[in-house]
Coordinates of C-alpha atoms in Angstrom, one line a residue:
X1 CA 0.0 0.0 0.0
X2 CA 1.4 3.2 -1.2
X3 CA 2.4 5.7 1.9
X4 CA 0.2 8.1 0.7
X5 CA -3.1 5.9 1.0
X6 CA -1.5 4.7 4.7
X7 CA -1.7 8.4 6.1
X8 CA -5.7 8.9 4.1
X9 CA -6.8 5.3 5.9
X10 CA -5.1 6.3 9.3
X11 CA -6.4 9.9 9.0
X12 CA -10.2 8.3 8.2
X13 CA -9.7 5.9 11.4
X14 CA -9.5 8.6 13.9
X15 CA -12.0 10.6 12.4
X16 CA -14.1 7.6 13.2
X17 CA -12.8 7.7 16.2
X18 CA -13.6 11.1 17.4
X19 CA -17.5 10.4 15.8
X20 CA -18.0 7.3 17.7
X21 CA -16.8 9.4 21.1
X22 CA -19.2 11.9 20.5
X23 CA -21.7 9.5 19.9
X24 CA -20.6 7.6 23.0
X25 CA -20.6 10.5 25.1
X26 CA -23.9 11.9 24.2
X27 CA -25.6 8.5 24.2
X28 CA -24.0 6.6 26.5
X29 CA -22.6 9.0 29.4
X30 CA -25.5 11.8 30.0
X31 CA -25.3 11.4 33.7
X32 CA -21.3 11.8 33.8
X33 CA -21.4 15.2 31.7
X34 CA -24.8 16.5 33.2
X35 CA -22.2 16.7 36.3
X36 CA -19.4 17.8 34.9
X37 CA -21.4 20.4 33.4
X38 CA -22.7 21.4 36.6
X39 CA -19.4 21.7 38.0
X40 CA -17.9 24.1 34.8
X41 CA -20.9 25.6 33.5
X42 CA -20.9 23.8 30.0
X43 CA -22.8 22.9 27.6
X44 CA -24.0 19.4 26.7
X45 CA -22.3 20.4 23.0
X46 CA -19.4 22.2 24.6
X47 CA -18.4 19.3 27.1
X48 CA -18.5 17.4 23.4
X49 CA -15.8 19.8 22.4
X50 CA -13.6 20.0 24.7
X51 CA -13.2 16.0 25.2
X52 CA -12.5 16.1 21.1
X53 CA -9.5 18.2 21.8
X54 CA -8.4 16.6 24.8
X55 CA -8.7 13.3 22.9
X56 CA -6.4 14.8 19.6
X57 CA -4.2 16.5 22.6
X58 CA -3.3 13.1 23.5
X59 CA -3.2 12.0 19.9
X60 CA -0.8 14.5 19.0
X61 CA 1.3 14.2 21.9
X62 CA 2.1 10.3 21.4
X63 CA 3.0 11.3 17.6
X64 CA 5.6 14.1 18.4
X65 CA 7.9 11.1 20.0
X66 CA 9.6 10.4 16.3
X67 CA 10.8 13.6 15.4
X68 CA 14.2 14.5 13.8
X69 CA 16.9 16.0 15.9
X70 CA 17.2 20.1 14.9
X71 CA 19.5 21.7 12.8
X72 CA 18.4 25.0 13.7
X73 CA 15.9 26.4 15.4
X74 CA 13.5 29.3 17.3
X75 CA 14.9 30.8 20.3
X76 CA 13.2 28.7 23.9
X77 CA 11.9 32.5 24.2
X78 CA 10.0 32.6 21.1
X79 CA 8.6 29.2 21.7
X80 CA 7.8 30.1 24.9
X81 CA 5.7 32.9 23.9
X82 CA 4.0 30.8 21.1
X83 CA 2.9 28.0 23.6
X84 CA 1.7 30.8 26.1
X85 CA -0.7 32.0 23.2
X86 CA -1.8 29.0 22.6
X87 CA -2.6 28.1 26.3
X88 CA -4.4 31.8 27.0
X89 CA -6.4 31.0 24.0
X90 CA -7.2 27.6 25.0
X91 CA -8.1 29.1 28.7
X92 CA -10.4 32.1 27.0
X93 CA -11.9 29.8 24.6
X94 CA -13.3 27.1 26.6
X95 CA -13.9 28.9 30.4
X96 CA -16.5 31.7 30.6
X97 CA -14.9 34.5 31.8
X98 CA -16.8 37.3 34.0
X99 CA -17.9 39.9 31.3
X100 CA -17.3 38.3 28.3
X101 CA -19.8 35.8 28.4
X102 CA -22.5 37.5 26.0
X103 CA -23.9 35.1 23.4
X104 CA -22.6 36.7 20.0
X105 CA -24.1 33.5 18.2
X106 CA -27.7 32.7 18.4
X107 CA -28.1 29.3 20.3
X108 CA -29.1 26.5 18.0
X109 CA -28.5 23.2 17.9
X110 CA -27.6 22.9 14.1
X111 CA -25.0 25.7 14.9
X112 CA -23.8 23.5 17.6
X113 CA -23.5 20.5 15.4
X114 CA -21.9 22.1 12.6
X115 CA -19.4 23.6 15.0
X116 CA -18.7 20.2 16.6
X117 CA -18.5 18.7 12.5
X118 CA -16.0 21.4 11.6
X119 CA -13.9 20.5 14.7
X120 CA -14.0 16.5 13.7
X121 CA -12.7 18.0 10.0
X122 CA -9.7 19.5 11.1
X123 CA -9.1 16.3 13.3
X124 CA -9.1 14.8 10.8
X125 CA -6.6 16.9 8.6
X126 CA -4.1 17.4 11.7
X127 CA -3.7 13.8 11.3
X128 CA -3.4 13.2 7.4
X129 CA -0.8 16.2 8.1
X130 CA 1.3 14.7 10.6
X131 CA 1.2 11.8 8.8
X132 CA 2.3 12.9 5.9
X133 CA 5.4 15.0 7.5
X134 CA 6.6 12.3 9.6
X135 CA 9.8 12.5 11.3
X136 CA 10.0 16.3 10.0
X137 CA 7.2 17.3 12.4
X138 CA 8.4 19.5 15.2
X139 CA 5.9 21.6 17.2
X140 CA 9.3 24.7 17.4
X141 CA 9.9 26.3 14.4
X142 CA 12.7 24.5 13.0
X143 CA 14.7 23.0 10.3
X144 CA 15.6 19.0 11.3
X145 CA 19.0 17.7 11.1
X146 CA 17.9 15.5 6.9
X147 CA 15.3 17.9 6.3
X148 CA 13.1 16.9 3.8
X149 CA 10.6 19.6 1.8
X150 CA 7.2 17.3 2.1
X151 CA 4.8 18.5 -0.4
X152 CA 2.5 15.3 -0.8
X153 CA -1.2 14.7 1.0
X154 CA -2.4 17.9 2.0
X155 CA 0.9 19.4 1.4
X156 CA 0.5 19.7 -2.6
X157 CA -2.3 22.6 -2.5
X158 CA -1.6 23.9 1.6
X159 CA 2.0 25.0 2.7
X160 CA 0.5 24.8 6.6
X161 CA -2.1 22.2 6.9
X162 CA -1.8 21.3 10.1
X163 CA -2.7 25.2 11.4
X164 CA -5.9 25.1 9.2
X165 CA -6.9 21.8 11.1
X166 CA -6.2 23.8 14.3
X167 CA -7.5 26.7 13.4
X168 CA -10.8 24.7 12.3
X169 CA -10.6 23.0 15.6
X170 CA -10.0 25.8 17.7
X171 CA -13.0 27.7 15.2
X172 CA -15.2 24.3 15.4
X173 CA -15.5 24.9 19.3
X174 CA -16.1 28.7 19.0
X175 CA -19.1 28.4 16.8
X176 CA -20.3 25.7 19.4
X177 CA -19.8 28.2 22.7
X178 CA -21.5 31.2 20.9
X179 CA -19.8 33.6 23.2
X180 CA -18.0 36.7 23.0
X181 CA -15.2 35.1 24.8
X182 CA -14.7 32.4 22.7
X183 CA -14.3 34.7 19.6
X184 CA -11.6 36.7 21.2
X185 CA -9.7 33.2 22.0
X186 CA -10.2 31.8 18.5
X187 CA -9.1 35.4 17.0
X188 CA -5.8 35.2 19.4
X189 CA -5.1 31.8 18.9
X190 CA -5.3 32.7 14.7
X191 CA -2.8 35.5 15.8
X192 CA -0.5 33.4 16.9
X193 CA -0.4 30.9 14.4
X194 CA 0.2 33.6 12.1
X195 CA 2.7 34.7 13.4
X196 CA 4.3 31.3 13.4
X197 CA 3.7 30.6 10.1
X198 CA 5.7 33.4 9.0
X199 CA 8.4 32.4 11.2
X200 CA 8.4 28.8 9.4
X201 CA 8.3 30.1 6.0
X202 CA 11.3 32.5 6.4
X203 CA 13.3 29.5 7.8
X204 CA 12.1 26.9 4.7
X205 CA 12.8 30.0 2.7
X206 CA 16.4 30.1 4.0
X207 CA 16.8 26.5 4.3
X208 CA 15.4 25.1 0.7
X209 CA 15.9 28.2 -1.2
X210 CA 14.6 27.9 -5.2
X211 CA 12.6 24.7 -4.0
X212 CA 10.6 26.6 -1.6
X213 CA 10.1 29.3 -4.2
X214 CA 8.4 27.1 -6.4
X215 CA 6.5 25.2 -4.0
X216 CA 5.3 28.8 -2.6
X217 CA 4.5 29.7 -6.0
X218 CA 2.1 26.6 -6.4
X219 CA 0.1 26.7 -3.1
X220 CA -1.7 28.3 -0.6
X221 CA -0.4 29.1 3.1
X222 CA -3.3 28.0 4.9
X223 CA -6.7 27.5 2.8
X224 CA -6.6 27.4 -0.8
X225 CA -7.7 30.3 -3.1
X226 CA -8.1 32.3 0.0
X227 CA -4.9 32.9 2.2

């Protein structure tokens, strides 16, 4: 089986994955989150959420063990900014904070489900993405010690896929809170990725020179036809 097809089927298994614990946790486990939600003030849909990115949080850490040794990379202070960020946003996004709890969304339960079906898509994508970088995957900006410029899966039409999967996640979970808060995380959290994208691109730039140039030429940085 070709490597590409590997990283499509594993990609479709924990999408399934993530569906059936959804399904298991609204079907199966209403008394457990009716008092968790108590205790935190969620949502049945948002409790959905949030176990979705705790279950690709364990995902993700388990698959950052086979990374490359670096050849070069950010300062621990810029990284250390980045993954404070990331953690504020994650805070803001899924606690309700006094005075930024106004519903900007209107509460609906297609809303809801669309949210939580946009969060399962970019599941899904992190994981054809990872899959498809393998040992080149580092969560610092870097270049790896054997570098190699991956530009199959999702990689052939999106320099970044991985931050459009998070950024759908992150999104995904936003639409499902409704709440001014959550909207100020998800726009923070789309800050710093940003700003990390940029980082990554001047160090492939540097690193892979005319092959970089060309693949830049032929892609899109994070969703194509639109950024």
């Amino acid at each position: 089986m070709q490597p590409s097809r590997k990283s499509a089927l594993r990609s479709a298994l924990w999408f399934a994955i993530g569906i059936a614990v959804a399904i298991l946790v609204r079907r199966r486990m209403p008394a457990v989150i009716g008092a968790v939600r108590n205790l935190v003030g969620m949502s049945r849909a948002m409790m959905i959420a949030v176990i979705i990115l705790c279950i690709f949080s364990i995902y993700w850490s388990a698959a950052s063990k086979n990374s490359k040794p670096a050849a070069s990379s950010e300062s621990k202070a810029s990284r250390g900014f980045h993954v404070f960020l990331i953690n504020a946003g994650f805070f803001l996004l899924v606690f309700s904070i006094p005075g930024l709890t106004r519903q900007i969304l209107p509460e609906s339960h297609l809303l809801e489900g669309c949210g939580l079906a946009l969060e399962l898509v970019g599941f899904a994508l992190a994981v054809w993405a990872r899959r498809a970088l393998g040992s080149n995957w580092s969560g610092e900006v870097r270049i790896a010690t054997g570098h190699q410029l991956v530009r199959s899966g999702p990689y052939r039409r999106i320099r970044h896929p991985i931050y459009t999967a998070l950024l759908a996640m992150y999104g995904g979970t936003m639409l499902v809170s409704g709440e001014l808060h959550a909207l100020l995380a998800w726009l923070l959290i789309v800050l710093a990725y940003i700003r990390k994208l940029r980082m990554e691109e001047a160090a492939m730039a540097s690193a892979f020179g005319d092959e970089f140039s060309a693949w830049r030429n032929n892609s899109w940085r994070l969703l194509p036809r639109v950024y």
